[in-house]
Protein backbone atom coordinates (compact mmCIF):
# COMPACT_ATOMS: atom_id res chain seq x y z
CA MET A 1 58.90 101.26 153.26
CA ARG A 2 54.93 101.44 151.60
CA ARG A 3 55.39 104.55 148.50
CA THR A 4 52.16 106.39 148.22
CA VAL A 5 50.47 105.81 144.32
CA GLY A 6 51.61 109.80 144.24
CA GLN A 7 55.63 108.56 144.48
CA ALA A 8 54.66 105.66 142.55
CA LEU A 9 53.13 108.09 139.27
CA LEU A 10 56.20 110.36 140.56
CA GLY A 11 58.55 107.08 139.37
CA LEU A 12 57.30 105.94 136.56
CA VAL A 13 56.95 109.66 135.09
CA VAL A 14 61.13 109.38 136.34
CA ALA A 15 61.61 106.23 133.96
CA LEU A 16 59.81 107.12 130.88
CA ALA A 17 61.75 110.37 130.44
CA MET A 18 64.87 108.96 131.15
CA LEU A 19 63.67 106.02 129.22
CA GLY A 20 62.89 109.23 126.09
CA THR A 21 66.19 110.82 127.01
CA ALA A 22 67.71 107.22 125.97
CA GLN A 23 65.83 107.07 122.82
CA THR A 24 65.93 111.44 121.93
CA ALA A 25 69.20 110.99 122.69
CA ALA A 26 70.92 106.73 119.95
CA ALA A 27 67.69 109.11 117.65
CA GLN A 28 70.79 111.52 116.98
CA ILE A 29 73.25 109.43 116.58
CA HIS A 30 73.44 106.95 113.14
CA LEU A 31 75.44 104.93 111.14
CA ASN A 32 76.12 106.26 107.30
CA PRO A 33 77.76 105.20 104.78
CA ALA A 34 80.04 107.44 104.17
CA TYR A 35 79.79 107.55 100.59
CA GLY A 36 76.65 108.25 99.27
CA ASP A 37 77.78 107.22 95.71
CA GLY A 38 75.68 103.43 96.53
CA THR A 39 79.15 101.37 96.20
CA LEU A 40 78.88 99.42 98.93
CA LEU A 41 80.31 95.64 98.43
CA GLY A 42 77.89 93.95 101.43
CA PRO A 43 78.99 91.87 104.12
CA THR A 44 80.14 89.27 101.68
CA MET A 45 82.12 90.54 100.14
CA ALA A 46 83.96 93.04 101.81
CA ARG A 47 86.80 92.48 103.60
CA GLY A 48 85.43 94.24 106.32
CA ALA A 49 83.69 97.86 107.56
CA VAL A 50 85.49 100.65 108.71
CA VAL A 51 83.82 102.99 110.87
CA TRP A 52 84.64 106.14 110.96
CA SER A 53 84.26 108.93 113.65
CA HIS A 54 84.03 112.87 113.92
CA GLY A 55 85.42 115.22 116.09
CA ARG A 56 83.26 117.62 118.66
CA SER A 57 83.21 121.29 118.16
CA VAL A 58 80.73 123.46 120.53
CA GLU A 59 80.13 125.70 117.84
CA VAL A 60 79.16 123.78 114.60
CA GLU A 61 77.95 120.29 114.32
CA ASP A 62 81.25 118.19 113.29
CA SER A 63 78.76 115.97 111.52
CA ASN A 64 79.01 118.05 108.66
CA ALA A 65 82.59 116.90 108.46
CA PRO A 66 84.10 115.91 105.66
CA THR A 67 85.56 111.58 105.97
CA PRO A 68 89.30 112.24 106.19
CA LEU A 69 91.31 111.13 102.17
CA TYR A 70 93.39 107.84 103.98
CA MET A 71 89.09 105.99 104.45
CA LYS A 72 89.25 106.26 100.65
CA THR A 73 92.40 104.00 100.96
CA MET A 74 90.61 101.59 102.55
CA LYS A 75 87.53 101.51 99.82
CA ASP A 76 89.76 101.56 97.26
CA ALA A 77 90.79 98.27 99.16
CA GLY A 78 87.74 96.84 98.73
CA TRP A 79 86.22 97.87 102.31
CA ASP A 80 83.14 99.39 103.43
CA VAL A 81 83.07 102.68 104.94
CA PHE A 82 80.91 104.20 107.38
CA ARG A 83 80.19 107.27 109.54
CA LEU A 84 79.15 107.51 112.88
CA ASP A 85 77.23 110.78 112.47
CA ARG A 86 76.47 112.33 115.49
CA MET A 87 74.25 115.84 117.05
CA ARG A 88 76.26 118.50 119.41
CA VAL A 89 72.95 117.81 121.67
CA SER A 90 73.59 114.02 122.60
CA ASP A 91 77.29 113.72 122.15
CA THR A 92 78.18 112.33 124.92
CA LEU A 93 81.13 110.60 125.72
CA PRO A 94 78.84 107.62 127.33
CA ASN A 95 75.69 108.20 125.08
CA SER A 96 78.57 107.99 121.47
CA SER A 97 80.71 104.95 122.75
CA ARG A 98 77.45 103.32 123.62
CA ALA A 99 75.72 103.70 120.41
CA LEU A 100 78.98 102.98 118.09
CA ALA A 101 79.58 99.16 120.64
CA GLY A 102 76.07 98.34 119.21
CA TYR A 103 76.20 99.34 115.29
CA ALA A 104 80.15 97.56 115.97
CA ASP A 105 78.35 94.34 117.25
CA GLN A 106 75.46 95.38 114.85
CA LEU A 107 78.09 95.28 111.49
CA LYS A 108 79.28 92.20 112.73
CA ASP A 109 75.96 90.06 113.55
CA ARG A 110 75.68 91.08 109.59
CA GLY A 111 78.54 89.11 108.77
CA TYR A 112 81.32 91.35 107.75
CA ARG A 113 84.28 89.03 109.06
CA LYS A 114 86.34 92.33 110.13
CA VAL A 115 84.80 95.39 112.55
CA VAL A 116 87.39 97.83 112.62
CA LEU A 117 86.69 101.48 113.84
CA THR A 118 88.36 104.57 113.69
CA GLY A 119 88.11 108.39 114.37
CA GLN A 120 89.64 112.18 115.42
CA SER A 121 89.32 113.55 118.09
CA PHE A 122 86.50 112.72 120.33
CA GLY A 123 85.74 110.18 117.44
CA ALA A 124 89.41 108.63 118.63
CA PHE A 125 87.78 108.58 122.03
CA ILE A 126 84.72 106.77 122.09
CA SER A 127 86.52 104.24 119.18
CA LEU A 128 88.65 103.53 121.54
CA MET A 129 85.88 103.39 124.52
CA ALA A 130 83.49 101.35 122.29
CA ALA A 131 86.21 98.63 121.72
CA GLY A 132 85.94 98.49 125.63
CA GLN A 133 82.74 97.98 125.49
CA SER A 134 82.52 95.27 122.09
CA ASP A 135 84.31 92.03 122.33
CA ARG A 136 84.26 92.06 118.45
CA VAL A 137 85.74 95.08 117.84
CA ASP A 138 89.07 94.05 115.52
CA ALA A 139 91.13 97.54 115.57
CA VAL A 140 90.87 100.63 116.66
CA VAL A 141 92.72 103.87 114.37
CA GLY A 142 92.68 106.92 117.12
CA THR A 143 93.73 110.58 115.39
CA ALA A 144 94.50 113.14 117.56
CA PRO A 145 92.43 111.64 120.70
CA ALA A 146 91.38 115.13 122.81
CA ALA A 147 87.88 115.26 124.43
CA PHE A 148 88.28 118.10 127.07
CA GLY A 149 89.12 120.91 125.60
CA ASN A 150 92.89 122.70 123.58
CA PHE A 151 95.47 124.86 126.02
CA SER A 152 93.75 127.60 124.99
CA ASP A 153 90.51 127.89 125.54
CA SER A 154 90.02 125.00 128.01
CA TYR A 155 93.25 125.32 129.37
CA ASP A 156 92.10 123.76 133.48
CA SER A 157 90.80 120.37 131.65
CA PHE A 158 92.72 119.91 128.39
CA ARG A 159 95.53 118.02 130.69
CA ASP A 160 92.34 115.67 131.30
CA ASN A 161 93.14 114.27 127.66
CA ALA A 162 95.75 112.58 129.08
CA ALA A 163 95.08 111.45 132.25
CA GLN A 164 91.03 109.97 131.33
CA LEU A 165 93.03 108.15 128.25
CA TRP A 166 94.72 105.65 130.36
CA PRO A 167 92.16 104.08 132.23
CA ILE A 168 90.40 103.97 128.59
CA LEU A 169 93.27 102.40 127.17
CA ARG A 170 93.28 100.07 129.80
CA GLY A 171 90.03 98.95 129.64
CA ILE A 172 90.18 97.24 126.02
CA HIS A 173 90.38 93.90 126.42
CA SER A 174 91.54 91.89 122.67
CA ALA A 175 91.52 94.88 119.93
CA ARG A 176 94.75 96.45 118.41
CA VAL A 177 94.99 100.28 118.84
CA MET A 178 96.85 102.23 116.72
CA LEU A 179 97.52 106.29 117.90
CA PHE A 180 97.74 109.32 116.56
CA PHE A 181 99.42 112.72 117.89
CA PHE A 182 100.93 115.78 116.52
CA HIS A 183 103.61 118.28 116.82
CA GLY A 184 102.14 121.52 117.17
CA ASP A 185 98.27 119.72 118.48
CA ASP A 186 96.90 122.49 120.71
CA PHE A 187 95.20 119.73 122.28
CA ASP A 188 97.89 117.44 123.31
CA PRO A 189 99.17 117.71 127.00
CA GLY A 190 102.15 115.88 125.84
CA GLY A 191 103.74 113.13 126.26
CA ARG A 192 101.28 110.73 125.84
CA GLY A 193 103.46 108.17 123.07
CA GLU A 194 104.93 106.63 125.65
CA SER A 195 102.57 106.09 128.38
CA ALA A 196 100.06 105.03 125.53
CA ARG A 197 103.26 101.94 124.42
CA GLY A 198 103.45 101.49 128.07
CA ILE A 199 99.63 100.25 128.98
CA LEU A 200 99.17 98.70 125.93
CA SER A 201 102.21 96.41 125.80
CA SER A 202 100.96 95.42 129.56
CA ARG A 203 97.74 94.93 128.01
CA GLY A 204 99.34 92.52 125.44
CA LEU A 205 97.48 94.10 123.31
CA ASP A 206 98.75 94.23 119.15
CA HIS A 207 99.44 98.31 118.59
CA ILE A 208 101.51 100.34 117.03
CA VAL A 209 101.91 104.37 117.97
CA VAL A 210 103.29 107.21 115.80
CA ASP A 211 104.22 109.65 117.84
CA GLN A 212 105.38 113.93 116.31
CA PRO A 213 105.75 112.31 112.64
CA ALA A 214 107.82 114.25 110.21
CA LEU A 215 106.33 117.17 108.36
CA LEU A 216 102.89 116.94 109.99
CA THR A 217 101.40 119.57 112.65
CA GLY A 218 98.20 120.06 114.21
CA HIS A 219 95.09 119.15 115.79
CA GLY A 220 93.99 118.38 112.50
CA ALA A 221 97.36 116.81 110.47
CA ALA A 222 95.10 112.76 110.03
CA THR A 223 93.25 115.21 107.26
CA THR A 224 95.34 116.08 104.77
CA GLY A 225 97.16 114.43 101.58
CA MET A 226 100.33 114.48 103.27
CA PHE A 227 99.19 112.25 105.83
CA VAL A 228 97.86 109.56 103.31
CA ARG A 229 100.52 109.28 101.15
CA ARG A 230 102.77 108.27 104.67
CA PHE A 231 100.50 106.50 106.54
CA GLY A 232 97.44 105.09 104.10
CA SER A 233 99.28 102.10 103.72
CA CYS A 234 100.36 101.26 106.99
CA ILE A 235 96.57 102.01 108.43
CA LEU A 236 95.28 98.89 105.53
CA ARG A 237 98.09 96.32 106.57
CA PHE A 238 96.56 97.69 110.88
CA ALA A 239 92.88 97.27 109.63
CA GLU A 240 93.79 93.60 108.35
CA ALA A 241 95.75 92.59 110.15
CA PRO A 242 97.96 92.62 113.71
CA PRO A 243 101.90 94.40 113.23
CA ARG A 244 104.52 91.31 111.58
CA ARG A 245 108.24 91.69 111.95
CA GLY A 246 109.77 93.36 109.16
CA ASP A 247 106.44 94.50 108.07
CA PRO A 248 107.82 97.70 106.38
CA SER A 249 107.90 101.10 108.21
CA CYS A 250 104.91 102.57 109.25
CA ASP A 251 106.83 106.01 108.33
CA GLU A 252 106.79 106.38 104.45
CA SER A 253 109.35 107.98 102.88
CA TRP A 254 107.33 110.19 101.27
CA GLY A 255 107.74 113.77 101.25
CA ARG A 256 111.01 113.36 102.31
CA THR A 257 112.79 111.34 99.82
CA PRO A 258 111.60 112.58 95.77
CA SER A 259 110.27 110.62 93.26
CA ALA A 260 111.64 109.88 90.36
CA GLU A 261 109.36 110.93 88.29
CA LEU A 262 109.45 114.03 90.44
CA MET A 263 113.22 114.26 89.94
CA ARG A 264 112.93 113.64 86.01
CA ALA A 265 110.85 116.11 85.52
CA ALA A 266 112.27 119.02 87.49
CA ALA A 267 115.72 118.90 85.26
CA PRO A 268 115.95 121.97 83.45
CA GLU A 269 115.15 122.40 80.06
CA PRO A 270 117.51 124.43 77.88
CA ARG A 271 116.95 127.76 77.55
CA THR A 272 118.17 131.33 75.61
CA GLY A 273 120.64 133.30 77.21
CA SER A 274 123.17 132.90 79.40
CA GLY A 275 123.90 134.18 82.98
CA THR A 276 124.46 137.37 84.91
CA SER A 277 126.80 138.26 87.69
CA SER A 278 125.93 141.47 88.02
CA PRO A 279 124.91 143.15 91.95
CA ALA A 280 120.70 143.02 90.40
CA GLY A 281 122.26 139.69 89.87
CA THR A 282 123.88 138.29 93.54
CA GLY A 283 120.80 137.74 95.14
CA ALA A 284 119.01 135.52 93.31
CA ARG A 285 121.72 133.70 92.52
CA SER A 286 121.51 132.04 95.84
CA PHE A 287 118.79 130.26 94.39
CA LEU A 288 120.49 128.93 92.05
CA GLY A 289 120.16 124.51 91.80
CA VAL A 290 117.25 122.72 92.50
CA TRP A 291 114.74 122.42 95.74
CA TYR A 292 112.23 119.97 96.94
CA GLY A 293 109.88 119.48 99.10
CA ALA A 294 105.50 118.85 99.94
CA TYR A 295 103.04 120.39 100.69
CA ILE A 296 100.62 119.00 102.66
CA ASN A 297 97.56 118.61 100.58
CA GLY A 298 99.59 115.94 99.25
CA ARG A 299 101.43 116.34 96.59
CA GLU A 300 105.66 117.14 96.13
CA ILE A 301 107.22 120.36 94.90
CA ALA A 302 110.68 120.59 92.85
CA LEU A 303 112.06 124.41 92.22
CA ALA A 304 114.89 124.24 89.58
CA VAL A 305 116.24 127.29 89.24
CA ASP A 306 118.86 127.86 87.41
CA ARG A 307 119.20 130.95 85.39
CA VAL A 308 119.79 134.43 86.39
CA GLU A 309 119.75 137.67 83.55
CA GLY A 310 119.99 140.98 85.55
CA ASP A 311 116.18 141.57 87.97
CA ALA A 312 114.77 138.71 86.18
CA VAL A 313 115.40 135.01 88.29
CA TYR A 314 114.46 131.81 85.35
CA ALA A 315 113.22 128.85 87.43
CA ASP A 316 111.06 126.09 86.53
CA TYR A 317 108.12 124.92 88.53
CA VAL A 318 107.57 121.39 89.29
CA LEU A 319 104.29 119.90 90.68
CA GLY A 320 103.92 116.31 91.50
CA PRO A 321 100.74 114.22 90.76
CA GLY A 322 97.67 114.75 93.35
CA MET A 323 95.73 112.93 95.29
CA GLU A 324 91.97 112.17 92.73
CA ALA A 325 93.30 111.17 88.93
CA ASP A 326 92.33 114.05 87.26
CA GLN A 327 94.87 115.73 88.94
CA PRO A 328 98.52 114.99 87.31
CA MET A 329 101.88 116.45 87.14
CA GLU A 330 101.71 119.78 86.21
CA ARG A 331 105.55 121.81 84.95
CA ALA A 332 105.28 125.41 84.42
CA GLN A 333 108.31 127.40 83.25
CA ARG A 334 108.41 131.13 85.68
CA LYS A 335 110.43 134.49 85.53
CA GLY A 336 110.15 136.52 88.95
CA ARG A 337 112.36 138.66 90.73
CA ILE A 338 113.72 139.54 94.16
CA GLU A 339 111.86 142.07 96.43
CA ASN A 340 113.30 142.57 99.95
CA ASP A 341 115.52 139.06 99.90
CA GLU A 342 112.65 137.70 98.68
CA LEU A 343 112.39 135.33 95.37
CA VAL A 344 108.91 135.82 94.14
CA PHE A 345 107.08 135.21 90.69
CA ASP A 346 103.60 137.03 90.27
CA GLU A 347 103.25 137.35 86.37
CA LYS A 348 99.96 138.17 85.08
CA GLY A 349 96.73 135.37 85.53
CA ARG A 350 99.21 132.80 87.18
CA ASN A 351 99.48 132.06 90.58
CA VAL A 352 102.07 133.62 92.96
CA LEU A 353 105.49 131.96 94.39
CA ARG A 354 107.18 133.09 96.90
CA TYR A 355 110.80 131.98 98.67
CA SER A 356 113.09 133.10 100.82
CA ILE A 357 116.06 131.82 102.20
CA ARG A 358 115.76 130.49 106.36
CA THR A 359 119.25 130.23 108.70
CA ASP A 360 118.77 127.01 108.86
CA GLY A 361 120.11 127.28 104.37
CA ARG A 362 116.66 125.83 103.67
CA LEU A 363 113.57 127.61 101.59
CA SER A 364 110.24 129.12 103.82
CA ALA A 365 107.59 128.02 100.03
CA ALA A 366 104.66 129.93 99.67
CA TRP A 367 101.71 128.84 97.36
CA LEU A 368 98.86 131.83 97.09
CA ASP A 369 96.11 131.90 94.69
CA ARG A 370 96.05 134.12 92.30
CA SER A 371 92.14 135.14 93.45
CA GLY A 372 93.27 134.73 96.31
CA LYS A 373 90.87 132.01 97.94
CA GLY A 374 93.87 129.62 98.17
CA ARG A 375 97.17 129.95 101.07
CA LEU A 376 99.88 126.47 100.64
CA GLU A 377 103.03 127.01 102.34
CA THR A 378 105.96 124.19 102.56
CA THR A 379 109.37 124.34 103.04
CA LEU A 380 111.63 123.38 100.57
CA ARG A 381 115.29 122.40 100.32
CA ARG A 382 118.41 121.44 97.71
CA MET A 383 118.63 119.03 96.04
CA ASP A 384 121.73 119.18 93.92
């Protein structure tokens, strides 16, 4: 059938519009260095290139989200670290995965020996999809993969975070795959760990699936210091080579087994005076001993309660080194009291510490910044 001039012009207009839309989408998806310090080593010197992809929010631009701490582990090991920054208006699974696959090919064309894609939530989905669109991706690390909302706001669709994940995994041809699923993740329909292992095994793909690791909860667990302490070295090892028999455990004991340095620092220092078993001190005495735990920011803590005198409780509070070089171990002697069955340290000008004994015998612990701008919570267990 012959087309009229009008139909031909209409077809041309539609084609140009579609091309313009594609170009606009591409212009809003950028591959950028993750760190602005100008320290990219380049294809010749770097161990490889790793691209982190952020999540997607309906309310804010997630391109402003900070690069997770575990990416610095790879940077410090000699990898060039990039981000795929995407504006919400063009950030769809097809657009972003296609762009990411193209960038992966470009990095290989530039000479990078290895290209690894990592991503959080929506970023995990597009990283896995890109690995199905390019056979030049060596590995994918996906944390809390999700693209269809959470239980609270998207009940009708959030199960697709499982249902739509399976065909994506089946579409990966050669890349090894590492996945993390977290307890208490409102985007997780549940039961994804075993299904993912089954699919990846059937595909013959090297893989590690970490399903609900202890002490790490919620959709954003991979952004924490504790995640780096527990899994940073394993992610790096997986990025560099397929898993091998005899590799160290991927789930490090950090945060569950105290470091020797911390325990030495937690040994009580001699104090003047002696303890008392007066009625006022009876409840307080249940707190006596050395307690251990870790904050989600990646710092160990120990509380050594060694003396009760009347209404006063004396303890040493030890905070392990942080993730940065300017966060050394700290130790402070604290004087507190029992208030409504809670041990409270709130001396003037100091951060507030609050502890209460749980039904399982452990301590619920809270640290509150003295200015009221910060709060950390964790659980401690008795070590002596």
